[in-house]
Tab-separated table of C-alpha atoms in Angstrom:
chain	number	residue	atom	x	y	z
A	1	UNK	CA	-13.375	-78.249	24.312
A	2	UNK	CA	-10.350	-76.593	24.135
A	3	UNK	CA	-9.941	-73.159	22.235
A	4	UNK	CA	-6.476	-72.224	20.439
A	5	UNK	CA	-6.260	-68.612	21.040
A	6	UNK	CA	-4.156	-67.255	18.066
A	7	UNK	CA	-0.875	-65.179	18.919
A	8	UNK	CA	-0.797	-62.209	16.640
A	9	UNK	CA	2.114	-62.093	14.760
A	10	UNK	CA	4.979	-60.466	16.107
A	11	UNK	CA	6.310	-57.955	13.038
A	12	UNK	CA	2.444	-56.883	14.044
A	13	UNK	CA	3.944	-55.650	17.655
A	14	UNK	CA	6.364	-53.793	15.729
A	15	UNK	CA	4.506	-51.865	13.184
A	16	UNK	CA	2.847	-50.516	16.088
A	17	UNK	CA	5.821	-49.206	17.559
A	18	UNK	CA	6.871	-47.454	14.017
A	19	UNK	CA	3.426	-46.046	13.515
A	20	UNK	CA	3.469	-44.790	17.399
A	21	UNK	CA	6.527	-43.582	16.790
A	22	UNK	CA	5.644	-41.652	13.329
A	23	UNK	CA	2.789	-40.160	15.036
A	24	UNK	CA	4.794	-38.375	17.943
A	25	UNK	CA	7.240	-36.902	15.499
A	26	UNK	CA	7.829	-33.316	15.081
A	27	UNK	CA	6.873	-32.884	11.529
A	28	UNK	CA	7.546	-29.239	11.485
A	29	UNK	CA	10.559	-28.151	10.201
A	30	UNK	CA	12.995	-26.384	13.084
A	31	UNK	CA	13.076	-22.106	12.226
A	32	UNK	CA	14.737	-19.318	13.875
A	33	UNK	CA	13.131	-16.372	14.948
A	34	UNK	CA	13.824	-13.977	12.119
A	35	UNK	CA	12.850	-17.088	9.719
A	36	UNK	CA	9.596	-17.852	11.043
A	37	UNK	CA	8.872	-13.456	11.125
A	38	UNK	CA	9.438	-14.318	7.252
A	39	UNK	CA	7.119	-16.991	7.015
A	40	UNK	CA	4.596	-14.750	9.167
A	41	UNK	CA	4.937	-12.098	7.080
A	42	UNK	CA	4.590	-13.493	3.636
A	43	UNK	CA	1.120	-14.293	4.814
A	44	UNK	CA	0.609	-10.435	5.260
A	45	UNK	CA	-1.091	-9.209	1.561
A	46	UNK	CA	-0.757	-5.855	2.890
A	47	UNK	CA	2.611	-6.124	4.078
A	48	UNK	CA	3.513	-7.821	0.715
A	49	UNK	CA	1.496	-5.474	-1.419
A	50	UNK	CA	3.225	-2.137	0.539
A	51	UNK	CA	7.282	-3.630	0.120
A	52	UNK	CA	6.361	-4.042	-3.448
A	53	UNK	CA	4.679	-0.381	-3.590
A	54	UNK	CA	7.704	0.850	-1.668
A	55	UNK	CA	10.607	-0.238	-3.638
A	56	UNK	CA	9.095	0.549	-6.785
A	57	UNK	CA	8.721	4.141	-5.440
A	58	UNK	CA	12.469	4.265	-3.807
A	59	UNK	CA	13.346	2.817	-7.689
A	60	UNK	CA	12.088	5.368	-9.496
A	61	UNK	CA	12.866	8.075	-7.159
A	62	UNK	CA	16.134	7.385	-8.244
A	63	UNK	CA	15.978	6.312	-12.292
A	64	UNK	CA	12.797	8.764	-12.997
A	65	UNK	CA	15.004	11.549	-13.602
A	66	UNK	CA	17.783	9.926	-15.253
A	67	UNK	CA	14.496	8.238	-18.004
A	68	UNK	CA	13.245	11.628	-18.260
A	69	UNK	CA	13.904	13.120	-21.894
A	70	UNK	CA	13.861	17.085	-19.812
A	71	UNK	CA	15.974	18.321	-16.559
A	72	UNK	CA	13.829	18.496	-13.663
A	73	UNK	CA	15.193	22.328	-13.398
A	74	UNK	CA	15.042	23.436	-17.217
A	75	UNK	CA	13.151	26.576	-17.454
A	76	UNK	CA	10.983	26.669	-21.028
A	77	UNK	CA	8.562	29.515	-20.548
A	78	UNK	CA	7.014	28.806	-23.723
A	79	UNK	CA	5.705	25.048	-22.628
A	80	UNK	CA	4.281	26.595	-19.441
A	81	UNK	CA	1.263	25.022	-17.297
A	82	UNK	CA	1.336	22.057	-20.401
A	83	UNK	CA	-0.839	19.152	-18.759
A	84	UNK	CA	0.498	15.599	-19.576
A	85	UNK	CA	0.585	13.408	-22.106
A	86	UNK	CA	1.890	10.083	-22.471
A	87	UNK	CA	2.765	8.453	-25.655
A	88	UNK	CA	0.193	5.507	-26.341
A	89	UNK	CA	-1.642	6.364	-23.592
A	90	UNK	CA	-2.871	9.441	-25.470
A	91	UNK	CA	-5.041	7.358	-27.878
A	92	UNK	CA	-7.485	6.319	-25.061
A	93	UNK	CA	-8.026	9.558	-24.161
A	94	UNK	CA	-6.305	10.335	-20.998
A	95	UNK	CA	-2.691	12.201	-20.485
A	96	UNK	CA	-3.834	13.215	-23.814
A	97	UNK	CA	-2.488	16.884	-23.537
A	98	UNK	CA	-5.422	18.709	-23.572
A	99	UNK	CA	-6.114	21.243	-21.224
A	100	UNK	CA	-8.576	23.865	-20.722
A	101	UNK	CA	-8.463	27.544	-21.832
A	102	UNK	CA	-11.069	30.452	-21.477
A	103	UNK	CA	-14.037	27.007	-20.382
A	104	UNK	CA	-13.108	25.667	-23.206
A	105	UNK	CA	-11.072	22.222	-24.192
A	106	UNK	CA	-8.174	22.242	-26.103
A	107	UNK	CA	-5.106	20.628	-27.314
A	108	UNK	CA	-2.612	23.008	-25.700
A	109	UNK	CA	0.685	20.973	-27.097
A	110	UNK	CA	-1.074	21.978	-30.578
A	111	UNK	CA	-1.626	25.050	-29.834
A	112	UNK	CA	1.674	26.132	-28.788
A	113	UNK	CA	3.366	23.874	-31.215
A	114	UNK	CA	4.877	21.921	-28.884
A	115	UNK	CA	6.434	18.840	-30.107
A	116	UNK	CA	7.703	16.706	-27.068
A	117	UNK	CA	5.960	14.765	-24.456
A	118	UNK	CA	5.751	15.415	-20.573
A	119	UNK	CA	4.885	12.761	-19.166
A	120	UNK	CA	3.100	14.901	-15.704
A	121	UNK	CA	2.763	17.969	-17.796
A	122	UNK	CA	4.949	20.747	-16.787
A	123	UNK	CA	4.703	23.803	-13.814
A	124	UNK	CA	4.274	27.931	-14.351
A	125	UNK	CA	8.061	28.034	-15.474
A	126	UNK	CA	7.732	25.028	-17.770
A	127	UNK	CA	9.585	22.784	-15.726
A	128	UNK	CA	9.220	19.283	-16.259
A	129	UNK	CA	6.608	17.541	-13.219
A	130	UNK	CA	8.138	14.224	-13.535
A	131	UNK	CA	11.974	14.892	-12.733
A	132	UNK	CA	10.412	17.210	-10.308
A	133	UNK	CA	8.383	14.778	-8.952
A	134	UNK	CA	11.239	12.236	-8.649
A	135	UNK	CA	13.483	14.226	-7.513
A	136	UNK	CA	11.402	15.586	-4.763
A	137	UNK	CA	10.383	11.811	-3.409
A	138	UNK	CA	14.387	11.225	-3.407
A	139	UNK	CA	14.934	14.339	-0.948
A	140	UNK	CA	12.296	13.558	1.093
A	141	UNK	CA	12.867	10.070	1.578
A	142	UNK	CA	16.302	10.998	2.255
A	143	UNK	CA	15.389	13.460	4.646
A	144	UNK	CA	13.284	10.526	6.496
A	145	UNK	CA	15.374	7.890	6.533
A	146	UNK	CA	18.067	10.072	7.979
A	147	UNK	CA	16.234	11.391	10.123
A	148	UNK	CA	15.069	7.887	11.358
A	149	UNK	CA	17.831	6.574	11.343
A	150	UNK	CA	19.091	9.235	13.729
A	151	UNK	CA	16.314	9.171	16.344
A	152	UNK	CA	16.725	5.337	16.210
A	153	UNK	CA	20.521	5.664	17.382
A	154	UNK	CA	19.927	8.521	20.211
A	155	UNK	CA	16.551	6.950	21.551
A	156	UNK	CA	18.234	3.488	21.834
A	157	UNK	CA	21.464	4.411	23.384
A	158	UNK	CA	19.427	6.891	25.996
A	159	UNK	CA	16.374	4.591	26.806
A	160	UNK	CA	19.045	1.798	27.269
A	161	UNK	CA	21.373	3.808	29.633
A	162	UNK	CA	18.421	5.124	31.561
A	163	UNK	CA	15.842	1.489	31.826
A	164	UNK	CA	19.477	-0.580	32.541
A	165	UNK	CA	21.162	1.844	35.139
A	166	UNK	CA	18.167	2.879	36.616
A	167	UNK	CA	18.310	4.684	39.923
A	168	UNK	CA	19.593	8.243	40.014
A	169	UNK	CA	20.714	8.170	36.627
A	170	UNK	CA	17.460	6.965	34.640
A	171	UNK	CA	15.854	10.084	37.005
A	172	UNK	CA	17.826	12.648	35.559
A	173	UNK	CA	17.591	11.107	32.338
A	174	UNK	CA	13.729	11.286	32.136
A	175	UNK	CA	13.180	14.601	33.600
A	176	UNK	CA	15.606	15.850	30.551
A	177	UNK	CA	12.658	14.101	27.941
A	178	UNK	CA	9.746	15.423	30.127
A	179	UNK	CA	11.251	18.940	29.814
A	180	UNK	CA	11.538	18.027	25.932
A	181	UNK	CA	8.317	16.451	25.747
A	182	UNK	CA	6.930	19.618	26.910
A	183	UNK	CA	8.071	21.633	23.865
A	184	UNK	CA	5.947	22.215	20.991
A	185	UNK	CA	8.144	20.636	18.180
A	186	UNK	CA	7.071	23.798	15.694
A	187	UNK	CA	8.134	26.235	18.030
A	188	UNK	CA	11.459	24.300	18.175
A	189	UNK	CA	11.753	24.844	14.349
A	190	UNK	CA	11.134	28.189	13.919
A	191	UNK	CA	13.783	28.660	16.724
A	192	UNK	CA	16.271	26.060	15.089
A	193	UNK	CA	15.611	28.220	11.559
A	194	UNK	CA	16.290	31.714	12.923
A	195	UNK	CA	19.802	30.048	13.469
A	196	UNK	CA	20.301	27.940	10.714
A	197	UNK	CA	19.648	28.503	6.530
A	198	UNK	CA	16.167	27.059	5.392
A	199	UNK	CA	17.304	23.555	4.122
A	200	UNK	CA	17.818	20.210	4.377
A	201	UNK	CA	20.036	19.945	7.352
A	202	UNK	CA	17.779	22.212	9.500
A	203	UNK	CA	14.628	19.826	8.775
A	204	UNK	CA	16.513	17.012	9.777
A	205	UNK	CA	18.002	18.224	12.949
A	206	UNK	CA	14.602	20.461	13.598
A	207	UNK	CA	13.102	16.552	13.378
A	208	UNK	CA	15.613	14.752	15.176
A	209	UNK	CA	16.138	16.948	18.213
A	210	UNK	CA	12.638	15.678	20.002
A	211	UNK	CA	12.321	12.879	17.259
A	212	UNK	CA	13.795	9.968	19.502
A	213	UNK	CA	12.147	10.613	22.937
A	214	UNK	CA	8.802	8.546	21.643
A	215	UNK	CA	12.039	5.799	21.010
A	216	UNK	CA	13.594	6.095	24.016
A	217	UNK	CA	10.758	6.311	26.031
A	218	UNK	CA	9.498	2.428	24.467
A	219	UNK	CA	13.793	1.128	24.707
A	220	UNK	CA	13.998	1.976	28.063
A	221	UNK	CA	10.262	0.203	29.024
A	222	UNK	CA	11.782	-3.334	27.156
A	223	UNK	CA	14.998	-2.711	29.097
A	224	UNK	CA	13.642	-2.368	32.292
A	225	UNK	CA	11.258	-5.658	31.187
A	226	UNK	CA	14.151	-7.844	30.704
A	227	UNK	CA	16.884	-6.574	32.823
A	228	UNK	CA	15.742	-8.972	35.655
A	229	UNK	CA	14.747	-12.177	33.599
A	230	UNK	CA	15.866	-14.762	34.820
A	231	UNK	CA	18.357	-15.583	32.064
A	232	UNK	CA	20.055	-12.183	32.352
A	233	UNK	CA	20.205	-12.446	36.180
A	234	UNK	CA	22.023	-15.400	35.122
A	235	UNK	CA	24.696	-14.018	33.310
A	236	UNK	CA	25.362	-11.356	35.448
A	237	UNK	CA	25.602	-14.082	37.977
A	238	UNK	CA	28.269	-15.953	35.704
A	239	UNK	CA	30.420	-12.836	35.871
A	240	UNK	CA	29.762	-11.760	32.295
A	241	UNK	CA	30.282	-7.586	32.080
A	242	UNK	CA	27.486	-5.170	31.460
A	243	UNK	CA	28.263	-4.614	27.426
A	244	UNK	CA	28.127	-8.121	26.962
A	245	UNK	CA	24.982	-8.368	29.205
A	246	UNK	CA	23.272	-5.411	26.496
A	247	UNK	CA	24.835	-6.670	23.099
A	248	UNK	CA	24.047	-10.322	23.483
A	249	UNK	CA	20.876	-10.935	25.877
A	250	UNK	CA	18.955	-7.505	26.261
A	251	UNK	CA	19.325	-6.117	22.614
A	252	UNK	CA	18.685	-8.921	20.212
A	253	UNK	CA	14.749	-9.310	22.638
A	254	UNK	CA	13.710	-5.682	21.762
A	255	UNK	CA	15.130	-5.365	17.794
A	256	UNK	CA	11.831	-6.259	16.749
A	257	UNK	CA	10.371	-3.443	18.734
A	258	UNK	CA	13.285	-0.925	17.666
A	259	UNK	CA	12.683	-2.060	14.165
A	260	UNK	CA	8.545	-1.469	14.178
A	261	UNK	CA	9.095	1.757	15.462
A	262	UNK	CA	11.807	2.979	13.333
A	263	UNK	CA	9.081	1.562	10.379
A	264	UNK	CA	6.456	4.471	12.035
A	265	UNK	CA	8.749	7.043	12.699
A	266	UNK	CA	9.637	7.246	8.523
A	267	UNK	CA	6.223	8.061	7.772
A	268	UNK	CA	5.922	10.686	10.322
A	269	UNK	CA	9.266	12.630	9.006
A	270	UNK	CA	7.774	12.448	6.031
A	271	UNK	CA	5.047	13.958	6.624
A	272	UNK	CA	6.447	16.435	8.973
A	273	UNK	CA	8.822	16.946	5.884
A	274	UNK	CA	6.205	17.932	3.781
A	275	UNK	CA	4.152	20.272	6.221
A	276	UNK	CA	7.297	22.601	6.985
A	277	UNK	CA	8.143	22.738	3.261
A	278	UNK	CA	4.206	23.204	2.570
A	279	UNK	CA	4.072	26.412	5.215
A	280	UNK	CA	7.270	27.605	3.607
A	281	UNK	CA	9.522	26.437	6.770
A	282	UNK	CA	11.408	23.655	4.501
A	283	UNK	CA	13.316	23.683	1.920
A	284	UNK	CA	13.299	26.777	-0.664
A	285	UNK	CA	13.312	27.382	-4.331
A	286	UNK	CA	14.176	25.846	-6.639
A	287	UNK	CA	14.651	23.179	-4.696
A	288	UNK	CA	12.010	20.289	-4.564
A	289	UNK	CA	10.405	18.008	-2.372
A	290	UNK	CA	6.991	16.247	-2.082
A	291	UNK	CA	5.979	19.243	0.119
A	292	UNK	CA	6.841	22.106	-2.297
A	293	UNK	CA	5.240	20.738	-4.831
A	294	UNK	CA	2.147	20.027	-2.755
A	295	UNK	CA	2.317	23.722	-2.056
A	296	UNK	CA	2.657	24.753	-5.435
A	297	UNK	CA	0.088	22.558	-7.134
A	298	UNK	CA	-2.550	23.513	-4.331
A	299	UNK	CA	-2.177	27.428	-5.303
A	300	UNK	CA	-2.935	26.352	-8.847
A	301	UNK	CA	-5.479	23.601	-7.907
A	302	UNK	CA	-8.348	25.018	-10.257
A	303	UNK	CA	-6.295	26.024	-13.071
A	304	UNK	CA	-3.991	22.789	-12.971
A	305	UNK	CA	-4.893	20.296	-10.747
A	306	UNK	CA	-2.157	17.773	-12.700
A	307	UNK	CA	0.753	19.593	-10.630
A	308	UNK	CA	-0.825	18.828	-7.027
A	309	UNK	CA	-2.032	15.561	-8.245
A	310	UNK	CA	1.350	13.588	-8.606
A	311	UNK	CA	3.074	14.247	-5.430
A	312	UNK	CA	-0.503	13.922	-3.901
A	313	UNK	CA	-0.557	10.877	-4.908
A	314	UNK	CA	3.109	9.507	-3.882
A	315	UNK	CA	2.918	10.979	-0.730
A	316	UNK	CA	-0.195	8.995	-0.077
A	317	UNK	CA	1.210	5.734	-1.038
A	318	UNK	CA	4.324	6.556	1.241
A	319	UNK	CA	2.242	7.144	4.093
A	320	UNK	CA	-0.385	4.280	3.419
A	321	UNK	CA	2.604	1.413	2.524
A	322	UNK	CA	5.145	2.370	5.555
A	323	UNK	CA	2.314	1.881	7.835
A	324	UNK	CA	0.884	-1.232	6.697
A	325	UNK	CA	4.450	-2.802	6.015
A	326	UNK	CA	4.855	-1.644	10.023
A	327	UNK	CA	1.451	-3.743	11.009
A	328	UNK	CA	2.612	-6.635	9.375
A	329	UNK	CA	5.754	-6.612	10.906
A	330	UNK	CA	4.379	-5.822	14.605
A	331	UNK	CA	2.408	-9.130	13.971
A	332	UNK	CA	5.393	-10.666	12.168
A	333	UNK	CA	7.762	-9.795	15.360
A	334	UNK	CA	5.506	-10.879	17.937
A	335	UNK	CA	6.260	-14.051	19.415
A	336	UNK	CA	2.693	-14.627	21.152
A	337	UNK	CA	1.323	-14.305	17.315
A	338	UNK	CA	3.601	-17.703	16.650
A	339	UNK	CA	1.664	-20.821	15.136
């Protein structure tokens, strides 16, 4: 008895080509480096949370003092060590204005018949905290992103020279930074300040001068990495010249390193900002910065804590957001961290 065996159809031969073919597809879209660092990043809370944190500080560091109703160097002895008071906020009972005197809380805008608002109170000369304030995070962020900027350009043009030449010229070159290495960087600044006016030009060349050897020293260990991959062997090989060699195939591999350590170094200057200016190295009165008012609110830390408690604070957030905005993008730049 015979048996017809039944043929399948043939469109069925064909949907399973389609579907075979569907499934090896590349669904995922095609990204370039610095796009898929985005994508990596945005996943970051931190990193998200600290940009945010970051440029609303750099914002008002510029617009505080220009919404201020009082100049940030407007001496009013009569509205002296006034704590501060917000209006609105002053209903639920803190920023309130009230201060105390002799143990004892009191309304001290009432009491001296004061009838204007400061917002972070005001200092021993009745100055006004928050253009201080402001005005201070605006120097020293200036002072570190100068000074950044400037260790960034010496350590990447020396740790290039010296990992790419190599040989006698990369020797000389590092015994130079071991001899600078070897120098306390305070004893540098009190040397650079017997020369040179307490100000902001002396911090930032007393920062920069042994700022950029932790750069160059990382440049010139990414330079030496990639200096014999295969690909640059292979330009060299193809005659192309030693500036194209740097500019097109060794420099765009190590920008995410230059960039994640120029993201640490800010946060150091500022600090190291603040702790010449708090030992009375930095800048001088009446000049501000986040580190003269840290000095002069911790002197007055009992009496009135408000005027240690502002800069305190923004210092802190500098410090906290630079370095978690620098995580995220060490993660963010790394290509073995890649999906």
């Amino acid at each position: 008895m015979k048996h017809d065996l039944q043929k399948p159809p043939a469109d069925s031969f064909e949907r399973i080509e389609i579907d075979a073919s569907h499934a090896e597809r590349i669904t995922k879209p095609s990204l370039s480096f610095w796009q898929d660092a985005w994508l990596r990043i945005r996943k970051n809370k931190a990193a998200i949370v600290s940009m945010f944190i970051l440029a609303f500080i750099i914002i008002m560091a510029f617009v505080g003092p220009m919404i201020s109703p009082h100049d940030a160097e407007t001496q009013t002895i009569t509205h002296a060590n006034l704590p501060p008071k917000v209006p609105g906020i002053e209903k639920l009972g803190i920023m309130d204005g009230v201060g105390k005197l002799a143990g004892k809380e009191v309304d001290l805008y009432e009491m001296k018949k004061v009838d204007t608002y400061y917002w972070f109170g005001t200092d021993g000369l009745g100055r006004d905290m928050f253009s201080r304030v402001w005005e201070g995070t605006q120097i020293s962020l200036f002072i570190a992103f100068v000074a950044a900027v400037i260790d960034m350009v010496i350590g990447v043009a020396y740790g290039g020279i010296s990992g790419y030449y190599g040989g006698r010229v990369d020797d000389i070159l590092q015994r130079v930074v071991e001899i600078l290495y070897g120098i306390p960087t305070l004893v540098i600044v009190i040397l650079m300040l017997t020369f040179m006016e307490p100000g902001i030009q002396a911090i930032i060349i007393a920062i920069t001068i042994t700022g950029w050897i932790g750069m160059s020293r990382i440049v010139r260990g990414q330079v030496l990495k990639f200096k014999n991959q295969e690909f640059v062997l292979a330009s060299r090989t193809l005659g192309a010249t030693n500036g194209r060699i740097i500019s097109k195939h060794i420099l765009p591999n190590i920008l995410g390193i230059i960039i994640i350590n120029t993201m640490f170094t800010i946060p150091s200057a500022i600090f190291f900002e603040a702790f010449l200016s708090f030992i009375g190295l930095g800048l001088q009165p009446p000049a501000a910065s986040l580190g003269t008012l840290i000095n002069d609110g911790y002197k007055l830390v009992q009496f009135q804590p408000h005027i240690l408690l502002f800069p305190s604070i923004i210092i802190s957030l500098l410090m906290i957001a630079f370095n978690l905005l620098g995580d995220g993008l060490r993660d963010a730049l790394d290509p073995k961290m890649k999906d």
